[in-house]
XYZ file of C-alpha atoms in Angstrom:
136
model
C 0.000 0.000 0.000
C 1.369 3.485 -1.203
C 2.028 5.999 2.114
C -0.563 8.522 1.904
C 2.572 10.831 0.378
C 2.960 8.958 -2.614
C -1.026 8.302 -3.549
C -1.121 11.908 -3.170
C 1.502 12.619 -5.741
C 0.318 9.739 -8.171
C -2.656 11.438 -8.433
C -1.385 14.718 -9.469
C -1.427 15.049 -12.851
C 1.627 17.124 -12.487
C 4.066 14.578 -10.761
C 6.609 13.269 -12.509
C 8.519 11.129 -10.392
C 12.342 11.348 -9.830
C 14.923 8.661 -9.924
C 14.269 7.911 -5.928
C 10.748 7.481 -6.743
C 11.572 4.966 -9.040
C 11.268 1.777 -6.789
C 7.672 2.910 -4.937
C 6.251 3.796 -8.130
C 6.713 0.279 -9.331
C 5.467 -1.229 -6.038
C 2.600 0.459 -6.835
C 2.234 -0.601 -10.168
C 2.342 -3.974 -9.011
C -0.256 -3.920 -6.513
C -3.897 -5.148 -6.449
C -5.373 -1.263 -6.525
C -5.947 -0.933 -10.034
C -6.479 2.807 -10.011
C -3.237 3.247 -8.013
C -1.523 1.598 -10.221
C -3.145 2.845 -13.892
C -1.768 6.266 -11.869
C 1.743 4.751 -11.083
C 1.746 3.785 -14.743
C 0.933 7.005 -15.803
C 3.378 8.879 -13.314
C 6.039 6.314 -14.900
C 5.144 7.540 -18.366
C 5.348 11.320 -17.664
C 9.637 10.328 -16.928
C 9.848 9.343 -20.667
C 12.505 7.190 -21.969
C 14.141 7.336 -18.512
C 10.774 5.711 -16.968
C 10.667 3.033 -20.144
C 14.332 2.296 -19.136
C 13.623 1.601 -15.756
C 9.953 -0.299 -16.268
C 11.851 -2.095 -18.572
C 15.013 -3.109 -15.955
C 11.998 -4.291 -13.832
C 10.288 -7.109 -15.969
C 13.196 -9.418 -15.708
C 12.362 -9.858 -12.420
C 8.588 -9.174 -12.344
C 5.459 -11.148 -12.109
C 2.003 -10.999 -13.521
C 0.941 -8.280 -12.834
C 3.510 -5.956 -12.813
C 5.518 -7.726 -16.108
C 2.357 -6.601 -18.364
C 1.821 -3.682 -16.427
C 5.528 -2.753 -17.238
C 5.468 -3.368 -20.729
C 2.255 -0.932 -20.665
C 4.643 1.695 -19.810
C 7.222 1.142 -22.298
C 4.383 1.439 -24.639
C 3.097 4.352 -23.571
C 6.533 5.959 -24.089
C 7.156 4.087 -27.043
C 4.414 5.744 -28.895
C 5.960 9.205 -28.285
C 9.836 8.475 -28.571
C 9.710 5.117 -30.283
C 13.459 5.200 -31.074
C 15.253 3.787 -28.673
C 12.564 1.181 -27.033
C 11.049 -0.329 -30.807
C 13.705 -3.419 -30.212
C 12.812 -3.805 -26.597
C 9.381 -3.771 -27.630
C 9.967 -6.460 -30.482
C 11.653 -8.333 -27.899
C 8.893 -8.447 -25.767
C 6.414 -10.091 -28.563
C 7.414 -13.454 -27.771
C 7.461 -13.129 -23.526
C 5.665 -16.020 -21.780
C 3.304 -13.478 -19.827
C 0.593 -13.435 -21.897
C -0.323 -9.569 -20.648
C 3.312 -8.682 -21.346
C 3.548 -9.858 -24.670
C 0.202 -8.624 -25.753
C 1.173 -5.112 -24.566
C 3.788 -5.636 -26.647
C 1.586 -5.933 -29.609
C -0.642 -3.160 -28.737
C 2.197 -0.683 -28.152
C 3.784 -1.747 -31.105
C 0.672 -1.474 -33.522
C 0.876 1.784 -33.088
C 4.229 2.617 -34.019
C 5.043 3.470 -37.604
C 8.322 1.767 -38.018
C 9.766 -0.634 -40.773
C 11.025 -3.028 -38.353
C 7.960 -2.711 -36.436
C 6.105 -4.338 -39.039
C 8.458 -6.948 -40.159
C 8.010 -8.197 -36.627
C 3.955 -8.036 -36.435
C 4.162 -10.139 -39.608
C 6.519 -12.693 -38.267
C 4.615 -12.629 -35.370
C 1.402 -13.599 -36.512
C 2.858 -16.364 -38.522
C 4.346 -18.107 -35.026
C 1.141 -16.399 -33.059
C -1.568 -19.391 -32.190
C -3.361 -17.142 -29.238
C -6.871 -16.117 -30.700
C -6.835 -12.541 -28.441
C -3.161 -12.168 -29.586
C -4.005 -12.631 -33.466
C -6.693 -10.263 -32.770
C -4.520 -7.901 -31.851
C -1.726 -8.572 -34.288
């Protein structure tokens, strides 16, 4: 559960957390409130690329979930500064979480990228998920 601090700065649409935020944010994120942690998401997001970066140092070691949750984030960046996270993304396509990897797809489907679409295509050949060929 978030100190009363921190579900006071999630919810301001204005906080954008710093580095030492970092690890409470994603306890957050991970946690059973789902409007805490749509707004731990969100705060993550506002840190661009440096939020991506660290959502993405966290699914390693993360659980459903937080993994899919995660990936969210990196998507949520990804769609503004695609750049640098498109091959983390692609990477992400074939993770074992199924919320993970279908964030994956989401995020990616709405990137315009040439390598983005060589891997939706190679994707949906290898894809036998019904909701994640829906998606693709």
């Amino acid at each position: 559960m978030p100190t009363a601090d921190l579900r006071r700065s999630l919810a301001d649409a204005g906080f954008t957390p710093g580095a030492r935020h970092v690890p409470a944010v994603i306890a957050v994120l991970g946690g059973d409130d789902e409007d805490d942690a749509l707004a731990a998401e969100k705060a993550l997001a506002r840190m661009g690329v440096p939020g991506a970066e660290a959502a993405l140092s966290a699914v390693a070691a993360a659980t459903p979930p937080l993994r899919g949750r995660l990936v969210r984030v990196v998507g949520r960046v990804a769609a503004v500064e695609p750049g640098p996270l498109v091959d983390r993304l692609v990477a992400l396509l074939a993770d074992d979480d199924l919320k993970a990897s279908r964030n994956a797809i989401l995020a990616l489907g709405k990137i315009r990228d040439a390598r983005v679409e060589e891997a939706l295509l190679a994707r949906w050949g290898d894809e036998t998920r019904v909701p994640h060929r829906r998606s693709l």
